[in-house]
mmCIF file of C-alpha atoms and ligand atoms in Angstrom:
data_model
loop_
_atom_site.group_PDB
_atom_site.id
_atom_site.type_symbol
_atom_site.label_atom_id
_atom_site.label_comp_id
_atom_site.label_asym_id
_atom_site.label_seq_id
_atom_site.Cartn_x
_atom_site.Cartn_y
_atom_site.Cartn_z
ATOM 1 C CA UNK A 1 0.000 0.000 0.000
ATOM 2 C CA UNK A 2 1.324 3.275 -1.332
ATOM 3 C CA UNK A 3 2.115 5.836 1.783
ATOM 4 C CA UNK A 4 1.326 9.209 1.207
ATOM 5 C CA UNK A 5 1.657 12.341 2.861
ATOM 6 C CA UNK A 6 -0.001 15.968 2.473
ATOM 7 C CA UNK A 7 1.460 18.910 3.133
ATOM 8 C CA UNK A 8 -0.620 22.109 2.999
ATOM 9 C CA UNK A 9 1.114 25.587 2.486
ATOM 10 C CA UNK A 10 -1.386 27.601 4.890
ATOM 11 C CA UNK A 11 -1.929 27.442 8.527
ATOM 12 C CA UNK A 12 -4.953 30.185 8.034
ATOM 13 C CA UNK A 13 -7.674 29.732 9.932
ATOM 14 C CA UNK A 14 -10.237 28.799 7.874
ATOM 15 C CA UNK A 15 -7.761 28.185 5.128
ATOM 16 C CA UNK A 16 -9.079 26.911 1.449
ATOM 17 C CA UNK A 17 -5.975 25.233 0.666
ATOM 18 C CA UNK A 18 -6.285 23.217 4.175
ATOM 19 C CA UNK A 19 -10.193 22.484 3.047
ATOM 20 C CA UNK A 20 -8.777 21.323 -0.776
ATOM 21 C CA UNK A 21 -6.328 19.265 1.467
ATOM 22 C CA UNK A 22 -8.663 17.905 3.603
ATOM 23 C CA UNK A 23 -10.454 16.246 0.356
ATOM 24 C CA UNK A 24 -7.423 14.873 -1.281
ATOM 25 C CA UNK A 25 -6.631 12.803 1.912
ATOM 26 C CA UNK A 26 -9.888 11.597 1.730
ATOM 27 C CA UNK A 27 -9.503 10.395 -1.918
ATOM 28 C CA UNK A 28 -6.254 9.037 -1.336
ATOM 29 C CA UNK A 29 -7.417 6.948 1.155
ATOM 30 C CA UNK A 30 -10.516 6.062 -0.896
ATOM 31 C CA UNK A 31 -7.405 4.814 -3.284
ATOM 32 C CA UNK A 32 -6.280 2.449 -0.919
ATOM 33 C CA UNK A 33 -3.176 4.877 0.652
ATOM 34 C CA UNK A 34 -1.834 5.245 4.120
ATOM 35 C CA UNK A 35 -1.933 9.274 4.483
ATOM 36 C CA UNK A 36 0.191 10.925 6.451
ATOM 37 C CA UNK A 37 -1.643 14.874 7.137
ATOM 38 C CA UNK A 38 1.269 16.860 7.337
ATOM 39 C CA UNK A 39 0.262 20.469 9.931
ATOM 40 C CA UNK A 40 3.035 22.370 9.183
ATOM 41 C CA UNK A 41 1.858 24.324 12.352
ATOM 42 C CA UNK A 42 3.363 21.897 14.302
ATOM 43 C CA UNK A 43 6.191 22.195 12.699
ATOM 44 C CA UNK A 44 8.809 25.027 14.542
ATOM 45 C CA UNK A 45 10.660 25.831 11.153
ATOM 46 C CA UNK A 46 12.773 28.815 11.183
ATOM 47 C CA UNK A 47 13.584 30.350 7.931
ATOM 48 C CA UNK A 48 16.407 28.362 6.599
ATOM 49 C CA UNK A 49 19.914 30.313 7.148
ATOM 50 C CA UNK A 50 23.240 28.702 6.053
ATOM 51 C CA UNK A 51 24.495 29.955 9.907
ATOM 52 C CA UNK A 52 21.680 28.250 11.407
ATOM 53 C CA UNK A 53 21.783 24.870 9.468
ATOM 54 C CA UNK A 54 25.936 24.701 10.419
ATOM 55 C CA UNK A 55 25.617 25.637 14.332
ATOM 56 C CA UNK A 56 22.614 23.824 14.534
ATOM 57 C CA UNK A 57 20.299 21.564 12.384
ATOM 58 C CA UNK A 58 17.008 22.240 13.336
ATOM 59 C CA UNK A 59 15.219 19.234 14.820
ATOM 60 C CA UNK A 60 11.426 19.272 13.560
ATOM 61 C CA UNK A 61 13.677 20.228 9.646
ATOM 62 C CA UNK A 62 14.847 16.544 10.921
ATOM 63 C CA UNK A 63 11.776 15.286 11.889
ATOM 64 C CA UNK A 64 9.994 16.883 8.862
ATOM 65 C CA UNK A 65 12.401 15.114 6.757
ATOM 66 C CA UNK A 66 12.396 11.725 7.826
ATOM 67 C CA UNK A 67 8.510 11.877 7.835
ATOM 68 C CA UNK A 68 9.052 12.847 3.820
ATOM 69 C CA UNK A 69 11.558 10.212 3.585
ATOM 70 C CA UNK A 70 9.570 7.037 4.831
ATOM 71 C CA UNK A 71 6.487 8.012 2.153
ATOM 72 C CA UNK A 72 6.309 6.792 -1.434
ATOM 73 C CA UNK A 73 4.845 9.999 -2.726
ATOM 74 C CA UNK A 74 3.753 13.628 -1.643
ATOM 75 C CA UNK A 75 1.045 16.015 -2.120
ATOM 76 C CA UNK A 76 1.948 19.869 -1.727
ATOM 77 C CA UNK A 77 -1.534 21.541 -1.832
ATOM 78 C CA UNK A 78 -0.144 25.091 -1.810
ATOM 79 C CA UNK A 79 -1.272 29.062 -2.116
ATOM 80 C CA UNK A 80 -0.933 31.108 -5.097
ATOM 81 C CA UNK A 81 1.366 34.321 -3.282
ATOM 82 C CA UNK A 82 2.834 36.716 -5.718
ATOM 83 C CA UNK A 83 2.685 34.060 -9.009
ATOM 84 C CA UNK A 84 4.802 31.853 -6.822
ATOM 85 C CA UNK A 85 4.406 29.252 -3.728
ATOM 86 C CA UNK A 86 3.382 30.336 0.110
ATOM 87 C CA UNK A 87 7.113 30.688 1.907
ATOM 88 C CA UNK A 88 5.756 28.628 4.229
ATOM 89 C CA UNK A 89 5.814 25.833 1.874
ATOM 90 C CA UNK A 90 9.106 26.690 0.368
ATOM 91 C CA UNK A 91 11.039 26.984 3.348
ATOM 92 C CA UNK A 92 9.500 23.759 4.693
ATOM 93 C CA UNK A 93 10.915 22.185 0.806
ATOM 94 C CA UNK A 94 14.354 23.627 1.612
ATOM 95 C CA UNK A 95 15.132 22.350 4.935
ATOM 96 C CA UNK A 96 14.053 18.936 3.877
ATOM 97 C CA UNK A 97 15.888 19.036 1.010
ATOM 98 C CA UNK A 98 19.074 19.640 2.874
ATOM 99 C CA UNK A 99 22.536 16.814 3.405
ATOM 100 C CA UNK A 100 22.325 15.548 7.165
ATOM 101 C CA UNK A 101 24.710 13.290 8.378
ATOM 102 C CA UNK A 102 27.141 11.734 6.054
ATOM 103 C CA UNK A 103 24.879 12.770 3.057
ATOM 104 C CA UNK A 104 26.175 14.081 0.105
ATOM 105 C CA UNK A 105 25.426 17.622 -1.152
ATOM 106 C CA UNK A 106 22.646 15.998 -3.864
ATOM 107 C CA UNK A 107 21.677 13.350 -1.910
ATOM 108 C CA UNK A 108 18.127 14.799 -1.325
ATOM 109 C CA UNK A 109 17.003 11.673 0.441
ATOM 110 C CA UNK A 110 13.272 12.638 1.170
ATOM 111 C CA UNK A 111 12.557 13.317 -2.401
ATOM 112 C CA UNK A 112 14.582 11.609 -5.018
ATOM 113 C CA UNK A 113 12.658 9.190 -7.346
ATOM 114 C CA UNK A 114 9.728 9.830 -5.432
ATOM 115 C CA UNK A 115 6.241 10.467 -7.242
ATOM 116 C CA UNK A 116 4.139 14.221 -6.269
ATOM 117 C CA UNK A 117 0.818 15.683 -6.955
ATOM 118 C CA UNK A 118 0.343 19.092 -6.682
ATOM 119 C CA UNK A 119 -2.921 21.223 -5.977
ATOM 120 C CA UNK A 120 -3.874 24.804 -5.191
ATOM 121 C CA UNK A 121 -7.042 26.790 -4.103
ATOM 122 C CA UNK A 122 -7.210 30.685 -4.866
ATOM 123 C CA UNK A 123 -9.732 33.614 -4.654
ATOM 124 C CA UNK A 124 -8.719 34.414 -7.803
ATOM 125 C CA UNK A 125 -10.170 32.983 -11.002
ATOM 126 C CA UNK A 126 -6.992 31.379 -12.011
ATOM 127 C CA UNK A 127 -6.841 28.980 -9.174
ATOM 128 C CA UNK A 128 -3.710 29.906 -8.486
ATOM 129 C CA UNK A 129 -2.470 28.355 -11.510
ATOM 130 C CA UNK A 130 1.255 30.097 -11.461
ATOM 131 C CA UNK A 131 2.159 29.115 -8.008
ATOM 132 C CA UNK A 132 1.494 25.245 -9.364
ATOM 133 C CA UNK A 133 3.554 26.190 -12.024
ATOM 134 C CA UNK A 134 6.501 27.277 -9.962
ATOM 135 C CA UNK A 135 5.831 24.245 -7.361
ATOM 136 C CA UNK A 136 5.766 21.602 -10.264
ATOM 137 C CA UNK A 137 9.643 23.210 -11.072
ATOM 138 C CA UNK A 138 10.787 23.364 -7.549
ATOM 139 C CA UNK A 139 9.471 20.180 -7.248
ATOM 140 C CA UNK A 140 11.372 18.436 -10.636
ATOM 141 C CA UNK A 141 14.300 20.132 -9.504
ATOM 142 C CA UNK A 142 14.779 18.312 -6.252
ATOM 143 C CA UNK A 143 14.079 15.194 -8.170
ATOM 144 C CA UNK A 144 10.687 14.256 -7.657
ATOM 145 C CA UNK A 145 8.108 12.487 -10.396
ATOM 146 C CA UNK A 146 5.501 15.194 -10.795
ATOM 147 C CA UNK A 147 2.343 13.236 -11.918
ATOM 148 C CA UNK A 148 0.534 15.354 -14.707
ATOM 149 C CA UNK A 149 -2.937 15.621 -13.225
ATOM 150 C CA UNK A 150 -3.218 18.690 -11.213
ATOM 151 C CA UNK A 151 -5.945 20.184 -8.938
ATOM 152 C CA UNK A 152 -7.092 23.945 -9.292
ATOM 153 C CA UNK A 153 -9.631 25.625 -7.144
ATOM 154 C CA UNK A 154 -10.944 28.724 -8.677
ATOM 155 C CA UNK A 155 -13.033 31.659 -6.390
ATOM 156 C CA UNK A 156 -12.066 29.185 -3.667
ATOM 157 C CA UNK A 157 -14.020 31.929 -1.288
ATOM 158 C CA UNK A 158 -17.316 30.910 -2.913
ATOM 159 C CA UNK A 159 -16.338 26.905 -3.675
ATOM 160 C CA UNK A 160 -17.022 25.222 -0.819
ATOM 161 C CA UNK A 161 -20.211 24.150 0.462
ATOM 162 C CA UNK A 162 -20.640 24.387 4.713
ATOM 163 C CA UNK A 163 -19.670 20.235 4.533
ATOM 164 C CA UNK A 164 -16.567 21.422 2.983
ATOM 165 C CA UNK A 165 -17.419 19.339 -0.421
ATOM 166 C CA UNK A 166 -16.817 21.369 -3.366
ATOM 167 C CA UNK A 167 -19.858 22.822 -5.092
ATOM 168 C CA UNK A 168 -18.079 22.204 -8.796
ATOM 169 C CA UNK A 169 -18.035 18.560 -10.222
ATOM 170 C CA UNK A 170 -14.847 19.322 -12.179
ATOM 171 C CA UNK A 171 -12.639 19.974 -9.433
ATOM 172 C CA UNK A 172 -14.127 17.578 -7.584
ATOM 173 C CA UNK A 173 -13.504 14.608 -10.366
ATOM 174 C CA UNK A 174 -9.935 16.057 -10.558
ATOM 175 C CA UNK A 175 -9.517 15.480 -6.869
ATOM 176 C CA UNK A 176 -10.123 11.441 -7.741
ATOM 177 C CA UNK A 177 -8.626 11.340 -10.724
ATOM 178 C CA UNK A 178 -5.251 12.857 -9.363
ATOM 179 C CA UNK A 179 -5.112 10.549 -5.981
ATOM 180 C CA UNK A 180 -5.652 7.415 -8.256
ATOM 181 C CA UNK A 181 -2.302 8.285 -10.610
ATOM 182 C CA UNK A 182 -0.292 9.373 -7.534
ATOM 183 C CA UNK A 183 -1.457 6.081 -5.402
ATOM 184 C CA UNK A 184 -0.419 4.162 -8.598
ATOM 185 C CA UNK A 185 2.780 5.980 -9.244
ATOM 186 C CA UNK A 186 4.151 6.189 -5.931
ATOM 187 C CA UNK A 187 3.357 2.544 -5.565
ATOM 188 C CA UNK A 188 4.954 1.196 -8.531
ATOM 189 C CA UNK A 189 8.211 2.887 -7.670
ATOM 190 C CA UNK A 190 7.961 2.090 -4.585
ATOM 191 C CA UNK A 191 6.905 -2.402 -5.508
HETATM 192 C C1 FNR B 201 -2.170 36.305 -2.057
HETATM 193 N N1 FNR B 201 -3.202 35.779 -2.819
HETATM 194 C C2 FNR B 201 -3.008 35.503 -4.156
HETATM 195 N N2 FNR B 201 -3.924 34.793 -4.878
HETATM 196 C C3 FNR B 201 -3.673 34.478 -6.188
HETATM 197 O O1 FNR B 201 -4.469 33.810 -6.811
HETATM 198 N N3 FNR B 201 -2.532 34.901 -6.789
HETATM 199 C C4 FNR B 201 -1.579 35.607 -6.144
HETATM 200 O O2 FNR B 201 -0.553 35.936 -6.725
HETATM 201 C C5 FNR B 201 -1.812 35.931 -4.783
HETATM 202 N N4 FNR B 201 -0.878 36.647 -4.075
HETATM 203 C C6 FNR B 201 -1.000 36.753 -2.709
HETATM 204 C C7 FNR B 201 0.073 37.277 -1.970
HETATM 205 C C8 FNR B 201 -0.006 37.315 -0.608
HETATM 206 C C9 FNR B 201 1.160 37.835 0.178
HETATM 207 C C10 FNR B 201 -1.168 36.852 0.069
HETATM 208 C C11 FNR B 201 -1.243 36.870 1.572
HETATM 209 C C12 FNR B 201 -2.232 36.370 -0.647
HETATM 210 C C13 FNR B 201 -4.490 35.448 -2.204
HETATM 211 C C14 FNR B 201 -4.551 33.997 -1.743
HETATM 212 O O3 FNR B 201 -4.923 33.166 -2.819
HETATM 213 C C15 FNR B 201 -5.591 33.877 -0.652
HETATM 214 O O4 FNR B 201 -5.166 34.658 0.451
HETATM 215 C C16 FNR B 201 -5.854 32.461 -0.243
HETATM 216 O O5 FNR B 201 -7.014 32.431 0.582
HETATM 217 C C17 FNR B 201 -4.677 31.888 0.538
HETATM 218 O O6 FNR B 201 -4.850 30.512 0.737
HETATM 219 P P1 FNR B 201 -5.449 29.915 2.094
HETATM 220 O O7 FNR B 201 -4.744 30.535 3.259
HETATM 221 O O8 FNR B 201 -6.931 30.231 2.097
HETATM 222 O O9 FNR B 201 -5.217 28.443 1.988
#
């Protein structure tokens, strides 16, 4: 069984991306796949400094990295800020990308190989389409197996019912059709 975990780049109260979120781990587990929900609130991350990282390697960077490293796949369901990712999400991606212990440089042991599905929820009525764009870069670039399906939330203010299902049936079916090709991808690299 393929394990999965979610990571959601807003800790807002009430946040859309944490709603979108919600529903994929519900569909991947629908798939069959052991979901790990990944609260980056509990996560005491500072913003990654070279200084830092040499005096002292955080220990929830470490503990957020070995939780990446024993999944077969990821899901980053991420903000649009600024045409890009939340910083929150990228400086989570960067201290888990890091060398610890007798690691190489490249080594980038919590992603490499591994399959990722990306989604994003937005006010606007691109669905935050450039921050995915960005995130499925990032994302290649640390080695990862970005699965094509991807999950947009338009006028995410106005998407949601007050069950939290989406009110569209296209985003909705994306939602399934995306955890089924990640489940299957992660799992066959992982077999
Ligand atoms: C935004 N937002 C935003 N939305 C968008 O579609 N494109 C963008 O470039 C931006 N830029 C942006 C920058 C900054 C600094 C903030 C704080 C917000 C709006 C964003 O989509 C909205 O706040 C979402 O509600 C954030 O996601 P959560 O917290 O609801 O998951």
């Amino acid at each position: 069984m393929a394990k999965i975990a979610v990571i959601v780049g807003s800790t807002r109260e009430g946040s859309f991306n944490r709603a979108l979120g919600s529903l994929a781990i519900k569909a991947l587990e629908a798939q069959g796949a052991i979901v790990a929900d990944v609260d980056l609130a509990t996560f005491d991350l500072p913003l990654y400094s070279a200084a830092l990282e040499a005096e002292a390697f955080p220990a929830d960077a470490q503990r957020l990295k070995q939780l990446f490293a024993a999944q077969d796949g990821l899901l980053f369901v991420s903000p649009e800020y600024n045409g890009s990712v939340s910083p929150l999400l990228k400086n989570a991606i960067d201290w888990a990308s890091r060398p610890t212990g007798e690691e190489s440089l490249v080594a980038l042991s919590a992603y490499r190989g591994k399959a990722a599905a990306i989604m994003s929820a937005s006010i606007s009525p691109f669905g935050g389409l450039r921050g995915l764009m960005h995130l499925r870069q990032i994302l290649a670039t640390i080695q990862m197996l970005v699965i094509p399906e991807q999950v947009l939330v338009p006028n995410a203010h106005a998407a949601f019912d007050e069950d939290g299902a989406l009110k569209e049936a296209l985003p909705a079916t994306l939602i399934g059709m995306t955890a089924a090709r990640l489940v299957k991808v992660a799992g066959a690299i992982a077999a």
